[in-house]
Amino acid sequence: MVVWRLMPSVAFQGVPGAYGELAALRAVEDASPVGYPTFHAVLEAVSAGVADIGVIPVENSLAGTVYQALDLLPQTDLHITGEIIVRVKHQLLALPGVRLEAVKRVYSHPQALAQCDLFLAQRGLIPVPAFDTAGAAQELRMRGALDEAVIASERAAELYDLAVLQSGIEDEDFNFTRFLVLSKHEAAKLPDVTYKTSVVFAVRHTPGFLLETLGQLKGLNLTKIESRPRRDRAFSYLIYIDFEGYIHDLDASSALVGILQKASYVKVIGSYPAAQMPD
C-alpha cells in the first residue's frame, strides 16, 4: 500500500495554469502539483521518487492521441494507477487592452491549436506551436506583444494577468482530455469499481498473425487500439490496447495468456479504475 506524504507531490507537464495542473489537482486529495518541461521529465521525477505520482495526457476527444506521451509508456517501469478526464474549455487570451482585430498570431500547444483549428482558420489567425498552453500565456506576458494571443485556460488568464478575448473557442463542446496517472506502485483492486487495463504488444510480420492475436481478446470490450512505430526496429510496430476489465479477472487473464502465446513482446502497463465523464 502506498503511504502518501502530507501533501503528495504530483508531477505534470507545463507551468501553473496548464490543463495538466488541473488533472494533477484531481489526481489525489490535497495534491501539491509540480510542473516539468517535458513528459519525459514527468516520468523521470516519479521514477526517481522526486514526485509521488505523475499525470500525462494521452488522448483528446477532438485532436486524438497525444503520441509524444503514448510512446513513452513502453519505456518506463511505472504503472498506470488511474485515469482522469478533464473538460477542456479554451480561452483566447491577450494582453489587457488588445482587441481581437489586432491579433495576427496565436500561440499554444499543438493539441490546443488543433482543437481550435476552425476558430483560427475562420479568422485568418496564424497558429504558432508552443510547448504548453499556460507556458504560452506566461511567455506572452513577458514579451508584451500587442499583436499576439494565446489559447489557454481561464486559470492561466488569472495567473498571468491576461484578458479573455473570447471564451470557449474549441471547435466542439465535447472537448475532453484523458490523462493517465502513473506511479511506481501498482493499483490495488477496489470492490464495485469498473476497471480498465492497458497493454502494449508486438507481433511477427506474418499474414493474419495480428488478427489471430487480437482474436485472443474476444469477449472483452476494447476502448482504444493504436499502432505506433517501435524505437528499436525500423518499420516494426507496437500495438496499444485498452480494454474494460481487471487484469486478474478470469476473462482478462485468459486473454493475456493468449496474447503471450502469440506476441513477440507484451507489457501490461496498468490495470486501474476507469474515469467517469465529467458533467
mmCIF file of C-alpha atoms in Angstrom:
data_model
loop_
_atom_site.group_PDB
_atom_site.id
_atom_site.type_symbol
_atom_site.label_atom_id
_atom_site.label_comp_id
_atom_site.label_asym_id
_atom_site.label_seq_id
_atom_site.Cartn_x
_atom_site.Cartn_y
_atom_site.Cartn_z
ATOM 1 C CA MET A 1 0.000 0.000 0.000
ATOM 2 C CA VAL A 2 1.252 3.478 -0.869
ATOM 3 C CA VAL A 3 1.641 5.872 2.052
ATOM 4 C CA TRP A 4 1.333 9.463 0.808
ATOM 5 C CA ARG A 5 3.189 12.378 2.274
ATOM 6 C CA LEU A 6 1.078 15.060 3.965
ATOM 7 C CA MET A 7 0.771 16.848 0.623
ATOM 8 C CA PRO A 8 1.552 14.327 -2.131
ATOM 9 C CA SER A 9 3.659 15.722 -4.948
ATOM 10 C CA VAL A 10 2.074 15.283 -8.395
ATOM 11 C CA ALA A 11 4.212 15.918 -11.472
ATOM 12 C CA PHE A 12 2.638 17.371 -14.616
ATOM 13 C CA GLN A 13 3.963 18.777 -17.876
ATOM 14 C CA GLY A 14 3.826 22.552 -18.145
ATOM 15 C CA VAL A 15 3.605 25.524 -15.825
ATOM 16 C CA PRO A 16 0.879 26.635 -13.384
ATOM 17 C CA GLY A 17 -2.364 27.199 -15.250
ATOM 18 C CA ALA A 18 -1.861 24.242 -17.615
ATOM 19 C CA TYR A 19 -4.624 21.680 -18.018
ATOM 20 C CA GLY A 20 -2.112 19.157 -16.691
ATOM 21 C CA GLU A 21 -2.110 21.068 -13.413
ATOM 22 C CA LEU A 22 -5.889 20.689 -13.231
ATOM 23 C CA ALA A 23 -5.501 16.940 -13.764
ATOM 24 C CA ALA A 24 -2.810 16.871 -11.068
ATOM 25 C CA LEU A 25 -5.136 18.586 -8.596
ATOM 26 C CA ARG A 26 -7.795 15.958 -9.313
ATOM 27 C CA ALA A 27 -5.418 13.016 -9.143
ATOM 28 C CA VAL A 28 -5.239 12.851 -5.368
ATOM 29 C CA GLU A 29 -6.708 14.804 -2.475
ATOM 30 C CA ASP A 30 -4.567 17.708 -1.202
ATOM 31 C CA ALA A 31 -2.143 17.340 -4.104
ATOM 32 C CA SER A 32 0.886 19.562 -4.482
ATOM 33 C CA PRO A 33 1.325 19.949 -8.285
ATOM 34 C CA VAL A 34 4.827 20.442 -9.663
ATOM 35 C CA GLY A 35 5.366 21.366 -13.308
ATOM 36 C CA TYR A 36 8.069 19.875 -15.530
ATOM 37 C CA PRO A 37 9.110 20.931 -19.046
ATOM 38 C CA THR A 38 8.507 17.581 -20.803
ATOM 39 C CA PHE A 39 6.518 14.355 -20.452
ATOM 40 C CA HIS A 40 9.812 12.504 -20.112
ATOM 41 C CA ALA A 41 10.791 14.722 -17.178
ATOM 42 C CA VAL A 42 7.438 13.958 -15.504
ATOM 43 C CA LEU A 43 8.085 10.214 -15.671
ATOM 44 C CA GLU A 44 11.690 10.656 -14.533
ATOM 45 C CA ALA A 45 10.539 12.623 -11.470
ATOM 46 C CA VAL A 46 8.191 9.806 -10.444
ATOM 47 C CA SER A 47 10.744 7.077 -11.180
ATOM 48 C CA ALA A 48 13.354 8.884 -9.058
ATOM 49 C CA GLY A 49 10.920 9.384 -6.173
ATOM 50 C CA VAL A 50 11.033 13.168 -6.508
ATOM 51 C CA ALA A 51 7.264 13.117 -7.157
ATOM 52 C CA ASP A 52 4.774 10.648 -5.687
ATOM 53 C CA ILE A 53 2.770 10.309 -8.886
ATOM 54 C CA GLY A 54 2.633 11.874 -12.334
ATOM 55 C CA VAL A 55 -0.101 12.744 -14.824
ATOM 56 C CA ILE A 56 0.322 12.827 -18.605
ATOM 57 C CA PRO A 57 -2.291 13.404 -21.331
ATOM 58 C CA VAL A 58 -2.701 10.570 -23.828
ATOM 59 C CA GLU A 59 -5.877 11.349 -25.731
ATOM 60 C CA ASN A 60 -8.174 14.216 -26.663
ATOM 61 C CA SER A 61 -11.726 13.775 -27.908
ATOM 62 C CA LEU A 62 -11.165 16.230 -30.786
ATOM 63 C CA ALA A 63 -7.454 16.092 -31.670
ATOM 64 C CA GLY A 64 -6.882 12.392 -30.942
ATOM 65 C CA THR A 65 -3.895 10.646 -29.413
ATOM 66 C CA VAL A 66 -1.039 12.553 -27.779
ATOM 67 C CA TYR A 67 1.651 10.418 -29.417
ATOM 68 C CA GLN A 68 4.609 12.011 -27.643
ATOM 69 C CA ALA A 69 3.196 10.848 -24.312
ATOM 70 C CA LEU A 70 1.891 7.480 -25.529
ATOM 71 C CA ASP A 71 5.291 6.497 -26.954
ATOM 72 C CA LEU A 72 6.913 6.867 -23.529
ATOM 73 C CA LEU A 73 4.745 4.232 -21.829
ATOM 74 C CA PRO A 74 6.651 1.121 -23.023
ATOM 75 C CA GLN A 75 9.914 2.777 -21.964
ATOM 76 C CA THR A 76 9.017 3.245 -18.297
ATOM 77 C CA ASP A 77 8.651 0.831 -15.385
ATOM 78 C CA LEU A 78 5.872 2.959 -13.907
ATOM 79 C CA HIS A 79 2.331 1.627 -13.605
ATOM 80 C CA ILE A 80 -0.895 3.292 -14.670
ATOM 81 C CA THR A 81 -2.955 3.549 -11.476
ATOM 82 C CA GLY A 82 -5.835 5.685 -12.704
ATOM 83 C CA GLU A 83 -7.184 7.977 -15.360
ATOM 84 C CA ILE A 84 -8.701 11.457 -15.229
ATOM 85 C CA ILE A 85 -10.907 13.061 -17.862
ATOM 86 C CA VAL A 86 -10.705 16.852 -17.926
ATOM 87 C CA ARG A 87 -13.231 19.047 -19.698
ATOM 88 C CA VAL A 88 -11.118 21.436 -21.759
ATOM 89 C CA LYS A 89 -12.590 24.888 -22.304
ATOM 90 C CA HIS A 90 -10.176 27.075 -24.219
ATOM 91 C CA GLN A 91 -9.907 30.830 -23.902
ATOM 92 C CA LEU A 92 -8.293 33.229 -26.366
ATOM 93 C CA LEU A 93 -6.059 35.416 -24.197
ATOM 94 C CA ALA A 94 -4.129 38.608 -24.893
ATOM 95 C CA LEU A 95 -2.604 41.497 -23.000
ATOM 96 C CA PRO A 96 -5.154 43.824 -21.413
ATOM 97 C CA GLY A 97 -6.368 46.419 -23.912
ATOM 98 C CA VAL A 98 -5.601 44.336 -27.023
ATOM 99 C CA ARG A 99 -8.561 43.884 -29.359
ATOM 100 C CA LEU A 100 -9.220 40.725 -31.358
ATOM 101 C CA GLU A 101 -8.884 42.675 -34.626
ATOM 102 C CA ALA A 102 -5.235 43.450 -33.792
ATOM 103 C CA VAL A 103 -4.225 39.808 -33.247
ATOM 104 C CA LYS A 104 -2.237 38.139 -36.039
ATOM 105 C CA ARG A 105 -0.588 35.117 -34.379
ATOM 106 C CA VAL A 106 -1.894 32.691 -31.761
ATOM 107 C CA TYR A 107 0.472 30.572 -29.649
ATOM 108 C CA SER A 108 -0.374 27.362 -27.816
ATOM 109 C CA HIS A 109 0.371 23.660 -27.500
ATOM 110 C CA PRO A 110 -0.175 21.850 -30.847
ATOM 111 C CA GLN A 111 -3.055 19.856 -29.358
ATOM 112 C CA ALA A 112 -4.834 23.049 -28.262
ATOM 113 C CA LEU A 113 -4.263 24.631 -31.680
ATOM 114 C CA ALA A 114 -5.753 21.530 -33.337
ATOM 115 C CA GLN A 115 -8.782 21.664 -31.043
ATOM 116 C CA CYS A 116 -9.440 25.273 -32.139
ATOM 117 C CA ASP A 117 -8.495 24.859 -35.805
ATOM 118 C CA LEU A 118 -11.832 26.044 -37.219
ATOM 119 C CA PHE A 119 -11.924 29.120 -34.982
ATOM 120 C CA LEU A 120 -8.423 30.140 -36.062
ATOM 121 C CA ALA A 121 -8.990 29.458 -39.770
ATOM 122 C CA GLN A 122 -12.225 31.451 -39.945
ATOM 123 C CA ARG A 123 -10.463 34.498 -38.527
ATOM 124 C CA GLY A 124 -7.259 34.182 -40.509
ATOM 125 C CA LEU A 125 -5.157 33.767 -37.361
ATOM 126 C CA ILE A 126 -1.733 32.136 -37.724
ATOM 127 C CA PRO A 127 -1.249 29.225 -35.288
ATOM 128 C CA VAL A 128 2.209 29.005 -33.696
ATOM 129 C CA PRO A 129 3.121 25.855 -31.690
ATOM 130 C CA ALA A 130 4.382 26.265 -28.115
ATOM 131 C CA PHE A 131 5.469 23.700 -25.525
ATOM 132 C CA ASP A 132 2.480 24.319 -23.253
ATOM 133 C CA THR A 133 -0.795 26.266 -23.126
ATOM 134 C CA ALA A 134 -0.052 28.068 -19.870
ATOM 135 C CA GLY A 135 3.601 28.405 -20.851
ATOM 136 C CA ALA A 136 2.487 30.310 -23.943
ATOM 137 C CA ALA A 137 0.452 32.618 -21.698
ATOM 138 C CA GLN A 138 3.427 33.170 -19.396
ATOM 139 C CA GLU A 139 5.710 33.991 -22.339
ATOM 140 C CA LEU A 140 3.195 36.405 -23.881
ATOM 141 C CA ARG A 141 3.104 38.359 -20.629
ATOM 142 C CA MET A 142 6.910 38.509 -20.668
ATOM 143 C CA ARG A 143 7.136 39.527 -24.358
ATOM 144 C CA GLY A 144 4.419 42.148 -24.123
ATOM 145 C CA ALA A 145 3.426 41.632 -27.774
ATOM 146 C CA LEU A 146 0.315 43.561 -28.818
ATOM 147 C CA ASP A 147 -0.426 41.565 -31.996
ATOM 148 C CA GLU A 148 -0.339 38.105 -30.401
ATOM 149 C CA ALA A 149 -2.729 35.951 -28.411
ATOM 150 C CA VAL A 150 -2.607 32.530 -26.803
ATOM 151 C CA ILE A 151 -5.002 29.650 -26.266
ATOM 152 C CA ALA A 152 -5.036 28.617 -22.631
ATOM 153 C CA SER A 153 -7.242 28.137 -19.583
ATOM 154 C CA GLU A 154 -9.144 30.713 -17.581
ATOM 155 C CA ARG A 155 -6.787 29.988 -14.687
ATOM 156 C CA ALA A 156 -3.835 30.901 -16.922
ATOM 157 C CA ALA A 157 -5.509 34.243 -17.651
ATOM 158 C CA GLU A 158 -5.757 34.937 -13.916
ATOM 159 C CA LEU A 159 -2.201 33.803 -13.135
ATOM 160 C CA TYR A 160 -0.534 35.828 -15.894
ATOM 161 C CA ASP A 161 -2.830 38.862 -15.879
ATOM 162 C CA LEU A 162 -4.197 38.391 -19.386
ATOM 163 C CA ALA A 163 -7.566 39.426 -20.788
ATOM 164 C CA VAL A 164 -10.067 36.925 -22.226
ATOM 165 C CA LEU A 165 -10.830 37.997 -25.801
ATOM 166 C CA GLN A 166 -13.192 35.080 -26.383
ATOM 167 C CA SER A 167 -14.241 32.117 -24.296
ATOM 168 C CA GLY A 168 -14.979 28.541 -25.338
ATOM 169 C CA ILE A 169 -13.226 28.713 -28.707
ATOM 170 C CA GLU A 170 -12.773 24.946 -29.123
ATOM 171 C CA ASP A 171 -14.389 23.649 -32.311
ATOM 172 C CA GLU A 172 -16.840 21.365 -30.472
ATOM 173 C CA ASP A 173 -18.365 21.348 -26.995
ATOM 174 C CA PHE A 174 -17.316 17.739 -26.341
ATOM 175 C CA ASN A 175 -13.663 18.650 -25.826
ATOM 176 C CA PHE A 176 -12.186 16.331 -23.208
ATOM 177 C CA THR A 177 -8.619 15.244 -22.494
ATOM 178 C CA ARG A 178 -7.822 11.900 -20.921
ATOM 179 C CA PHE A 179 -4.873 11.882 -18.522
ATOM 180 C CA LEU A 180 -3.166 8.797 -17.108
ATOM 181 C CA VAL A 181 -1.968 8.672 -13.512
ATOM 182 C CA LEU A 182 1.394 6.905 -13.142
ATOM 183 C CA SER A 183 3.095 5.545 -10.040
ATOM 184 C CA LYS A 184 5.951 3.260 -9.010
ATOM 185 C CA HIS A 185 3.318 1.065 -7.358
ATOM 186 C CA GLU A 186 0.520 -0.967 -8.935
ATOM 187 C CA ALA A 187 -3.089 -0.058 -8.143
ATOM 188 C CA ALA A 188 -4.836 -2.339 -5.656
ATOM 189 C CA LYS A 189 -8.227 -3.614 -6.783
ATOM 190 C CA LEU A 190 -11.193 -1.924 -5.128
ATOM 191 C CA PRO A 191 -14.643 -3.508 -4.813
ATOM 192 C CA ASP A 192 -17.529 -2.375 -7.018
ATOM 193 C CA VAL A 193 -15.293 -0.332 -9.314
ATOM 194 C CA THR A 194 -15.141 -0.521 -13.105
ATOM 195 C CA TYR A 195 -11.576 -1.232 -14.255
ATOM 196 C CA LYS A 196 -9.619 -0.739 -17.445
ATOM 197 C CA THR A 197 -6.385 -2.424 -18.488
ATOM 198 C CA SER A 198 -3.703 -1.068 -20.826
ATOM 199 C CA VAL A 199 -1.449 -3.468 -22.717
ATOM 200 C CA VAL A 200 1.192 -2.988 -25.414
ATOM 201 C CA PHE A 201 2.474 -5.836 -27.606
ATOM 202 C CA ALA A 202 4.291 -6.626 -30.839
ATOM 203 C CA VAL A 203 3.720 -9.488 -33.293
ATOM 204 C CA ARG A 204 5.660 -11.092 -36.133
ATOM 205 C CA HIS A 205 5.137 -9.851 -39.701
ATOM 206 C CA THR A 206 3.206 -12.948 -40.740
ATOM 207 C CA PRO A 207 -0.063 -12.816 -42.712
ATOM 208 C CA GLY A 208 -3.036 -12.961 -40.361
ATOM 209 C CA PHE A 209 -0.915 -13.073 -37.202
ATOM 210 C CA LEU A 210 -2.069 -9.708 -35.863
ATOM 211 C CA LEU A 211 -5.691 -10.737 -36.397
ATOM 212 C CA GLU A 212 -5.061 -14.011 -34.567
ATOM 213 C CA THR A 213 -3.505 -12.121 -31.654
ATOM 214 C CA LEU A 214 -6.368 -9.643 -31.430
ATOM 215 C CA GLY A 215 -8.720 -12.614 -31.513
ATOM 216 C CA GLN A 216 -7.445 -13.551 -28.047
ATOM 217 C CA LEU A 217 -9.352 -10.515 -26.758
ATOM 218 C CA LYS A 218 -12.687 -11.910 -27.941
ATOM 219 C CA GLY A 219 -15.412 -11.131 -25.411
ATOM 220 C CA LEU A 220 -13.645 -8.072 -23.979
ATOM 221 C CA ASN A 221 -14.748 -4.506 -24.715
ATOM 222 C CA LEU A 222 -11.841 -2.651 -26.351
ATOM 223 C CA THR A 223 -11.874 1.085 -25.620
ATOM 224 C CA LYS A 224 -8.736 2.002 -27.598
ATOM 225 C CA ILE A 225 -6.437 0.440 -30.178
ATOM 226 C CA GLU A 226 -3.409 2.213 -31.620
ATOM 227 C CA SER A 227 -0.405 1.230 -33.745
ATOM 228 C CA ARG A 228 2.919 3.050 -33.208
ATOM 229 C CA PRO A 229 6.432 2.595 -34.644
ATOM 230 C CA ARG A 230 8.943 0.757 -32.491
ATOM 231 C CA ARG A 231 12.020 2.680 -31.391
ATOM 232 C CA ASP A 232 14.346 -0.323 -31.746
ATOM 233 C CA ARG A 233 13.364 -1.724 -35.143
ATOM 234 C CA ALA A 234 12.623 0.014 -38.459
ATOM 235 C CA PHE A 235 9.122 -0.431 -39.869
ATOM 236 C CA SER A 236 8.030 -2.580 -36.963
ATOM 237 C CA TYR A 237 5.108 -1.586 -34.757
ATOM 238 C CA LEU A 238 3.731 -1.764 -31.252
ATOM 239 C CA ILE A 239 0.012 -2.267 -30.710
ATOM 240 C CA TYR A 240 -1.574 -0.419 -27.788
ATOM 241 C CA ILE A 241 -4.803 -1.829 -26.407
ATOM 242 C CA ASP A 242 -7.129 -0.547 -23.682
ATOM 243 C CA PHE A 243 -9.967 -2.817 -22.621
ATOM 244 C CA GLU A 244 -12.561 -2.925 -19.860
ATOM 245 C CA GLY A 245 -11.754 -5.321 -17.042
ATOM 246 C CA TYR A 246 -9.240 -6.033 -14.288
ATOM 247 C CA ILE A 247 -6.137 -7.932 -15.369
ATOM 248 C CA HIS A 248 -6.592 -10.730 -12.807
ATOM 249 C CA ASP A 249 -10.257 -11.339 -13.623
ATOM 250 C CA LEU A 250 -10.851 -14.591 -15.494
ATOM 251 C CA ASP A 251 -11.706 -13.139 -18.929
ATOM 252 C CA ALA A 252 -8.863 -10.616 -18.867
ATOM 253 C CA SER A 253 -6.215 -13.023 -17.580
ATOM 254 C CA SER A 254 -7.217 -15.643 -20.162
ATOM 255 C CA ALA A 255 -6.905 -13.034 -22.903
ATOM 256 C CA LEU A 256 -3.455 -12.040 -21.634
ATOM 257 C CA VAL A 257 -2.302 -15.662 -21.672
ATOM 258 C CA GLY A 258 -3.486 -15.925 -25.265
ATOM 259 C CA ILE A 259 -1.605 -12.767 -26.260
ATOM 260 C CA LEU A 260 1.554 -14.019 -24.528
ATOM 261 C CA GLN A 261 1.393 -17.188 -26.627
ATOM 262 C CA LYS A 262 1.134 -15.201 -29.855
ATOM 263 C CA ALA A 263 3.087 -11.981 -29.383
ATOM 264 C CA SER A 264 6.855 -11.488 -29.516
ATOM 265 C CA TYR A 265 6.667 -8.744 -26.864
ATOM 266 C CA VAL A 266 3.978 -7.981 -24.265
ATOM 267 C CA LYS A 267 3.815 -5.411 -21.486
ATOM 268 C CA VAL A 268 0.914 -4.726 -19.137
ATOM 269 C CA ILE A 269 1.186 -1.008 -18.392
ATOM 270 C CA GLY A 270 -1.559 -0.966 -15.795
ATOM 271 C CA SER A 271 -4.946 -2.118 -14.575
ATOM 272 C CA TYR A 272 -6.793 0.773 -12.974
ATOM 273 C CA PRO A 273 -10.192 2.315 -12.125
ATOM 274 C CA ALA A 274 -11.915 3.787 -15.163
ATOM 275 C CA ALA A 275 -12.671 7.508 -15.021
ATOM 276 C CA GLN A 276 -16.180 8.921 -15.065
ATOM 277 C CA MET A 277 -17.018 11.541 -17.676
ATOM 278 C CA PRO A 278 -17.290 14.974 -16.032
ATOM 279 C CA ASP A 279 -20.604 16.823 -16.070
#
